[in-house]
Amino acid sequence: MKNDTRKITEGAMMVAIVGLMLFINRQLAGMIEYMMYWILTFPILIYTAKYGVKNAMVPSVCMLILSFMLSVPTTIFYMFSCIVTGMVYGGGIRKEWKNGTLMFWTFLFTLFSYLITFVLFASIFGYDPSEDVEIANMLLSMFHLDVGFNIAKVISIISILSTLLMSILQTMCIHMLGNVMLKRFKIKVRPMKPLYELKVPKIIGFIIIVIWLLFYMQNVIKLNQELLNVLFACYLCAMVFAIGYGVLALMWLIVLLRKRAAMFLVMIAIFVPYVNFVVACIGVLDMLLDLKQKMSEVLLHGSLRKF
């Protein structure tokens, strides 16, 4: 009886927290929804991780009904997406899924949400890709530039790539903050791997180098328009992945040197032209030579094994 009362009380508290966030979002003209709607995931995530999916059904329905009362249709969709993601993640915690499985399902639901809002029903959610094409064409004509690409296709590719990137970033945010919150609530979670243990196969590093060479030699090898568009998309994917991996390597170096203030400089560096390419090169070198492991051996143990 006491346990049932606690479930009801905590469920009501989680619903109240969501209601408060929805109210603040409405008062701020949708700024929370626009900038980081995924924070709505955490109340139902914590409740599901603590009491299970079956017990979380009633609070989740209450949250959805509350969103109908306080929000516009776009926010209702975001709320539904957060509820599904939170219940799946929390249920996974309850069943002791591996971190990789938790992140995979979180990424899947997040990607589905972004595809609906940015691609399938973009106009309903306030996005108009055709306007982006018009603005890009206007700027190019203003500066008399000829890029040699089909602007409409390039913008479509960039939209899809940005959707993938935002899905990955949101998945990481939910996973890391979720772990912190669940630990505070004394809910058992699997420990996350240290940065130096995050590795990808060396073949990916070689593939990225090949893509870069093909992209910078496109005028020499004379590719047609369709292949150029595909190559441009592959180049963007390779660059984003390499920069992300390079940031991980630099962050691990900063952790080893205990210079936490330098992390802010790393975050700035990824947006600075040419500097971000250096970060990408560091990422590729880390894939090929395992720089994080070697930095650990040098700075922690004072020795370096042979390559």
CSV table of C-alpha atoms in Angstrom, one decimal:
chain,number,residue,atom,x,y,z
A,1,MET,CA,0.0,0.0,0.0
A,2,LYS,CA,2.8,2.4,0.9
A,3,ASN,CA,4.6,1.6,-2.3
A,4,ASP,CA,1.5,2.2,-4.4
A,5,THR,CA,1.1,5.6,-2.7
A,6,ARG,CA,4.7,6.5,-3.5
A,7,LYS,CA,4.2,5.5,-7.1
A,8,ILE,CA,1.1,7.7,-7.4
A,9,THR,CA,2.8,10.6,-5.7
A,10,GLU,CA,6.0,10.4,-7.8
A,11,GLY,CA,3.9,10.0,-11.0
A,12,ALA,CA,1.9,13.1,-10.1
A,13,MET,CA,5.1,15.0,-9.4
A,14,MET,CA,6.6,14.0,-12.8
A,15,VAL,CA,3.4,15.0,-14.6
A,16,ALA,CA,3.5,18.4,-12.7
A,17,ILE,CA,7.1,18.9,-13.8
A,18,VAL,CA,6.2,18.3,-17.4
A,19,GLY,CA,3.2,20.6,-17.1
A,20,LEU,CA,5.4,23.4,-15.7
A,21,MET,CA,7.9,23.0,-18.6
A,22,LEU,CA,5.0,23.1,-21.1
A,23,PHE,CA,3.6,26.2,-19.5
A,24,ILE,CA,7.1,27.9,-19.5
A,25,ASN,CA,7.5,26.9,-23.1
A,26,ARG,CA,4.2,28.5,-24.0
A,27,GLN,CA,5.1,31.7,-22.1
A,28,LEU,CA,8.4,31.9,-23.9
A,29,ALA,CA,6.7,31.5,-27.3
A,30,GLY,CA,8.1,28.0,-27.8
A,31,MET,CA,11.8,28.7,-27.1
A,32,ILE,CA,12.2,25.5,-25.1
A,33,GLU,CA,10.6,23.4,-27.8
A,34,TYR,CA,12.7,25.2,-30.5
A,35,MET,CA,16.1,24.8,-28.7
A,36,MET,CA,15.9,21.6,-26.6
A,37,TYR,CA,12.6,19.9,-26.6
A,38,TRP,CA,14.3,16.6,-25.6
A,39,ILE,CA,14.5,17.7,-21.9
A,40,LEU,CA,10.8,16.7,-21.8
A,41,THR,CA,12.1,13.1,-22.0
A,42,PHE,CA,13.6,12.9,-18.6
A,43,PRO,CA,10.6,12.9,-16.2
A,44,ILE,CA,9.0,9.8,-17.9
A,45,LEU,CA,12.4,8.3,-18.4
A,46,ILE,CA,13.2,8.4,-14.7
A,47,TYR,CA,9.8,7.2,-13.7
A,48,THR,CA,9.9,4.3,-16.1
A,49,ALA,CA,13.4,3.3,-15.0
A,50,LYS,CA,12.2,3.2,-11.4
A,51,TYR,CA,8.8,1.5,-11.8
A,52,GLY,CA,8.7,-0.1,-15.2
A,53,VAL,CA,6.8,0.5,-18.5
A,54,LYS,CA,3.5,-0.8,-17.2
A,55,ASN,CA,3.3,1.6,-14.3
A,56,ALA,CA,4.5,4.4,-16.5
A,57,MET,CA,1.5,4.2,-18.8
A,58,VAL,CA,-0.8,6.3,-16.7
A,59,PRO,CA,1.7,9.2,-16.1
A,60,SER,CA,2.6,9.2,-19.8
A,61,VAL,CA,-1.1,9.4,-20.9
A,62,CYS,CA,-1.6,12.3,-18.3
A,63,MET,CA,1.4,14.1,-19.8
A,64,LEU,CA,0.0,13.7,-23.3
A,65,ILE,CA,-3.4,15.0,-22.2
A,66,LEU,CA,-1.7,17.9,-20.5
A,67,SER,CA,0.1,18.8,-23.7
A,68,PHE,CA,-3.3,18.9,-25.5
A,69,MET,CA,-4.4,21.4,-22.9
A,70,LEU,CA,-1.3,23.7,-22.8
A,71,SER,CA,0.4,23.3,-26.2
A,72,VAL,CA,0.1,23.8,-29.9
A,73,PRO,CA,0.0,20.8,-32.3
A,74,THR,CA,3.8,20.8,-32.9
A,75,THR,CA,4.5,20.7,-29.2
A,76,ILE,CA,2.1,17.8,-28.8
A,77,PHE,CA,4.1,15.8,-31.4
A,78,TYR,CA,7.3,16.6,-29.6
A,79,MET,CA,5.8,15.5,-26.3
A,80,PHE,CA,4.6,12.3,-27.8
A,81,SER,CA,8.1,11.6,-29.2
A,82,CYS,CA,9.7,12.4,-25.8
A,83,ILE,CA,7.3,10.0,-24.0
A,84,VAL,CA,8.0,7.1,-26.4
A,85,THR,CA,11.8,7.7,-26.2
A,86,GLY,CA,11.8,8.0,-22.4
A,87,MET,CA,9.7,4.9,-21.9
A,88,VAL,CA,11.9,2.8,-24.2
A,89,TYR,CA,15.1,4.1,-22.6
A,90,GLY,CA,13.7,3.7,-19.1
A,91,GLY,CA,12.4,0.2,-19.9
A,92,GLY,CA,15.8,-0.6,-21.2
A,93,ILE,CA,17.4,0.5,-18.0
A,94,ARG,CA,14.9,-1.6,-16.1
A,95,LYS,CA,15.9,-4.7,-18.2
A,96,GLU,CA,19.6,-3.8,-17.9
A,97,TRP,CA,20.2,-3.3,-21.6
A,98,LYS,CA,23.8,-2.5,-22.7
A,99,ASN,CA,24.6,1.2,-23.3
A,100,GLY,CA,24.9,0.6,-27.0
A,101,THR,CA,21.4,-0.9,-27.2
A,102,LEU,CA,20.0,2.0,-25.3
A,103,MET,CA,21.7,4.6,-27.5
A,104,PHE,CA,20.6,2.7,-30.7
A,105,TRP,CA,16.9,2.8,-29.8
A,106,THR,CA,17.1,6.4,-28.6
A,107,PHE,CA,18.8,7.4,-31.9
A,108,LEU,CA,16.2,5.5,-33.9
A,109,PHE,CA,13.2,7.3,-32.3
A,110,THR,CA,15.0,10.6,-32.3
A,111,LEU,CA,15.9,10.2,-36.0
A,112,PHE,CA,12.3,9.3,-36.8
A,113,SER,CA,11.1,12.4,-35.0
A,114,TYR,CA,13.5,14.7,-36.9
A,115,LEU,CA,12.7,13.1,-40.2
A,116,ILE,CA,9.0,13.9,-39.6
A,117,THR,CA,9.6,17.5,-38.5
A,118,PHE,CA,12.4,18.5,-41.0
A,119,VAL,CA,11.6,16.4,-44.0
A,120,LEU,CA,8.1,14.8,-44.3
A,121,PHE,CA,6.0,17.6,-42.7
A,122,ALA,CA,8.5,20.5,-42.7
A,123,SER,CA,6.0,23.1,-43.6
A,124,ILE,CA,3.7,22.2,-40.7
A,125,PHE,CA,6.6,22.7,-38.3
A,126,GLY,CA,7.7,26.0,-39.8
A,127,TYR,CA,10.5,24.9,-42.1
A,128,ASP,CA,10.5,25.6,-45.8
A,129,PRO,CA,13.4,24.0,-47.8
A,130,SER,CA,12.4,25.9,-51.0
A,131,GLU,CA,13.1,29.2,-49.2
A,132,ASP,CA,16.6,28.0,-48.3
A,133,VAL,CA,17.2,27.2,-52.0
A,134,GLU,CA,16.0,30.7,-53.0
A,135,ILE,CA,18.2,32.4,-50.4
A,136,ALA,CA,21.2,30.4,-51.5
A,137,ASN,CA,20.6,31.2,-55.2
A,138,MET,CA,20.2,34.9,-54.4
A,139,LEU,CA,23.4,35.0,-52.4
A,140,LEU,CA,25.3,33.2,-55.2
A,141,SER,CA,24.0,35.5,-57.9
A,142,MET,CA,24.7,38.5,-55.7
A,143,PHE,CA,28.4,37.5,-55.4
A,144,HIS,CA,28.5,36.1,-59.0
A,145,LEU,CA,29.6,32.7,-57.8
A,146,ASP,CA,29.2,29.4,-59.7
A,147,VAL,CA,29.7,26.5,-57.4
A,148,GLY,CA,29.0,23.8,-60.0
A,149,PHE,CA,26.5,22.0,-57.9
A,150,ASN,CA,22.7,21.6,-58.0
A,151,ILE,CA,21.8,23.9,-55.1
A,152,ALA,CA,18.5,22.3,-54.5
A,153,LYS,CA,20.0,18.8,-54.2
A,154,VAL,CA,22.9,20.0,-52.1
A,155,ILE,CA,20.5,21.7,-49.6
A,156,SER,CA,18.4,18.5,-49.5
A,157,ILE,CA,21.6,16.5,-48.7
A,158,ILE,CA,22.6,19.1,-46.0
A,159,SER,CA,19.2,18.9,-44.5
A,160,ILE,CA,19.4,15.1,-44.2
A,161,LEU,CA,22.9,15.2,-42.9
A,162,SER,CA,22.0,17.9,-40.3
A,163,THR,CA,19.1,15.7,-39.3
A,164,LEU,CA,21.5,12.7,-38.7
A,165,LEU,CA,23.9,14.9,-36.8
A,166,MET,CA,21.3,16.4,-34.5
A,167,SER,CA,19.9,12.9,-33.9
A,168,ILE,CA,23.3,11.7,-32.8
A,169,LEU,CA,23.9,14.8,-30.6
A,170,GLN,CA,20.5,14.5,-29.0
A,171,THR,CA,21.1,10.8,-28.4
A,172,MET,CA,24.3,11.6,-26.6
A,173,CYS,CA,22.7,14.3,-24.5
A,174,ILE,CA,19.9,12.1,-23.4
A,175,HIS,CA,22.2,9.2,-22.6
A,176,MET,CA,24.8,11.2,-20.6
A,177,LEU,CA,22.3,13.4,-18.7
A,178,GLY,CA,20.0,10.4,-18.2
A,179,ASN,CA,22.9,8.5,-16.6
A,180,VAL,CA,23.7,11.4,-14.3
A,181,MET,CA,20.1,11.8,-13.2
A,182,LEU,CA,19.5,8.1,-12.7
A,183,LYS,CA,22.5,7.9,-10.5
A,184,ARG,CA,21.2,10.8,-8.4
A,185,PHE,CA,18.0,8.8,-7.9
A,186,LYS,CA,20.1,5.8,-7.0
A,187,ILE,CA,18.9,3.7,-9.9
A,188,LYS,CA,21.4,1.2,-11.2
A,189,VAL,CA,22.9,2.0,-14.6
A,190,ARG,CA,25.7,0.5,-16.6
A,191,PRO,CA,28.9,2.6,-16.4
A,192,MET,CA,29.8,4.5,-19.5
A,193,LYS,CA,33.1,3.7,-21.3
A,194,PRO,CA,36.0,6.1,-20.8
A,195,LEU,CA,36.9,8.2,-23.8
A,196,TYR,CA,40.0,6.3,-24.6
A,197,GLU,CA,38.1,3.1,-25.0
A,198,LEU,CA,35.9,4.5,-27.8
A,199,LYS,CA,37.5,3.1,-31.0
A,200,VAL,CA,36.4,2.5,-34.6
A,201,PRO,CA,38.0,0.1,-37.1
A,202,LYS,CA,41.0,1.5,-38.9
A,203,ILE,CA,39.3,0.9,-42.3
A,204,ILE,CA,37.0,3.8,-41.6
A,205,GLY,CA,40.0,6.1,-41.3
A,206,PHE,CA,41.3,4.9,-44.7
A,207,ILE,CA,37.8,5.3,-46.3
A,208,ILE,CA,37.7,8.9,-45.0
A,209,ILE,CA,41.1,9.7,-46.5
A,210,VAL,CA,40.0,8.2,-49.9
A,211,ILE,CA,36.8,10.3,-49.8
A,212,TRP,CA,38.8,13.4,-49.1
A,213,LEU,CA,41.2,12.7,-51.9
A,214,LEU,CA,38.4,12.1,-54.4
A,215,PHE,CA,36.7,15.4,-53.3
A,216,TYR,CA,39.8,17.5,-53.7
A,217,MET,CA,40.7,15.9,-57.0
A,218,GLN,CA,37.2,16.2,-58.5
A,219,ASN,CA,38.4,18.6,-61.2
A,220,VAL,CA,41.1,16.2,-62.2
A,221,ILE,CA,39.0,13.0,-62.4
A,222,LYS,CA,36.0,14.7,-64.2
A,223,LEU,CA,32.9,13.3,-62.4
A,224,ASN,CA,29.4,14.0,-63.7
A,225,GLN,CA,26.9,16.1,-61.7
A,226,GLU,CA,25.1,13.2,-60.0
A,227,LEU,CA,28.4,11.7,-58.8
A,228,LEU,CA,29.6,15.1,-57.6
A,229,ASN,CA,26.4,15.4,-55.5
A,230,VAL,CA,27.0,12.0,-54.0
A,231,LEU,CA,30.7,12.8,-53.4
A,232,PHE,CA,29.8,16.1,-51.7
A,233,ALA,CA,27.4,14.2,-49.4
A,234,CYS,CA,30.0,11.6,-48.5
A,235,TYR,CA,32.6,14.4,-47.9
A,236,LEU,CA,30.3,16.1,-45.5
A,237,CYS,CA,29.6,12.9,-43.6
A,238,ALA,CA,33.3,12.0,-43.5
A,239,MET,CA,34.2,15.5,-42.3
A,240,VAL,CA,31.6,15.6,-39.5
A,241,PHE,CA,32.6,12.1,-38.3
A,242,ALA,CA,36.3,12.9,-38.4
A,243,ILE,CA,35.8,16.2,-36.5
A,244,GLY,CA,33.7,14.5,-33.9
A,245,TYR,CA,36.4,11.8,-33.4
A,246,GLY,CA,39.1,14.5,-33.3
A,247,VAL,CA,37.2,16.4,-30.6
A,248,LEU,CA,37.1,13.2,-28.5
A,249,ALA,CA,40.9,12.8,-28.8
A,250,LEU,CA,41.5,16.4,-27.9
A,251,MET,CA,39.1,16.2,-24.9
A,252,TRP,CA,40.9,13.1,-23.7
A,253,LEU,CA,44.2,15.0,-23.9
A,254,ILE,CA,42.7,17.9,-21.9
A,255,VAL,CA,41.5,15.4,-19.3
A,256,LEU,CA,44.9,13.9,-19.0
A,257,LEU,CA,46.5,17.4,-18.7
A,258,ARG,CA,43.8,18.5,-16.3
A,259,LYS,CA,43.2,21.7,-18.3
A,260,ARG,CA,39.4,21.8,-18.3
A,261,ALA,CA,39.2,25.4,-19.4
A,262,ALA,CA,40.7,24.3,-22.8
A,263,MET,CA,37.5,22.4,-23.6
A,264,PHE,CA,35.8,25.7,-24.4
A,265,LEU,CA,38.5,26.3,-27.0
A,266,VAL,CA,38.0,22.9,-28.6
A,267,MET,CA,34.3,23.6,-28.9
A,268,ILE,CA,35.1,26.9,-30.7
A,269,ALA,CA,37.7,25.3,-32.9
A,270,ILE,CA,35.2,23.0,-34.7
A,271,PHE,CA,33.4,26.1,-36.1
A,272,VAL,CA,36.6,27.9,-37.3
A,273,PRO,CA,37.5,27.3,-41.0
A,274,TYR,CA,40.8,25.4,-41.5
A,275,VAL,CA,41.1,24.9,-37.8
A,276,ASN,CA,38.2,22.4,-37.9
A,277,PHE,CA,40.1,20.6,-40.7
A,278,VAL,CA,43.1,20.2,-38.4
A,279,VAL,CA,40.7,18.7,-35.8
A,280,ALA,CA,39.4,16.3,-38.4
A,281,CYS,CA,43.0,15.3,-39.3
A,282,ILE,CA,43.6,14.6,-35.6
A,283,GLY,CA,40.5,12.4,-35.6
A,284,VAL,CA,41.7,10.4,-38.6
A,285,LEU,CA,45.1,9.9,-37.0
A,286,ASP,CA,43.4,8.7,-33.9
A,287,MET,CA,41.5,6.1,-36.0
A,288,LEU,CA,44.7,4.9,-37.6
A,289,LEU,CA,47.2,5.2,-34.8
A,290,ASP,CA,45.1,5.0,-31.6
A,291,LEU,CA,46.3,8.4,-30.3
A,292,LYS,CA,44.2,8.3,-27.2
A,293,GLN,CA,45.8,5.1,-26.0
A,294,LYS,CA,49.3,6.4,-26.8
A,295,MET,CA,48.6,9.7,-25.0
A,296,SER,CA,47.5,7.7,-21.9
A,297,GLU,CA,50.7,5.6,-22.0
A,298,VAL,CA,52.9,8.7,-22.3
A,299,LEU,CA,51.2,11.0,-19.8
A,300,LEU,CA,50.0,8.4,-17.2
A,301,HIS,CA,52.8,5.8,-17.4
A,302,GLY,CA,55.7,7.6,-19.0
A,303,SER,CA,56.2,5.0,-21.6
A,304,LEU,CA,55.2,4.4,-25.2
A,305,ARG,CA,54.9,1.0,-26.9
A,306,LYS,CA,56.0,0.6,-30.4
A,307,PHE,CA,53.5,1.1,-33.2
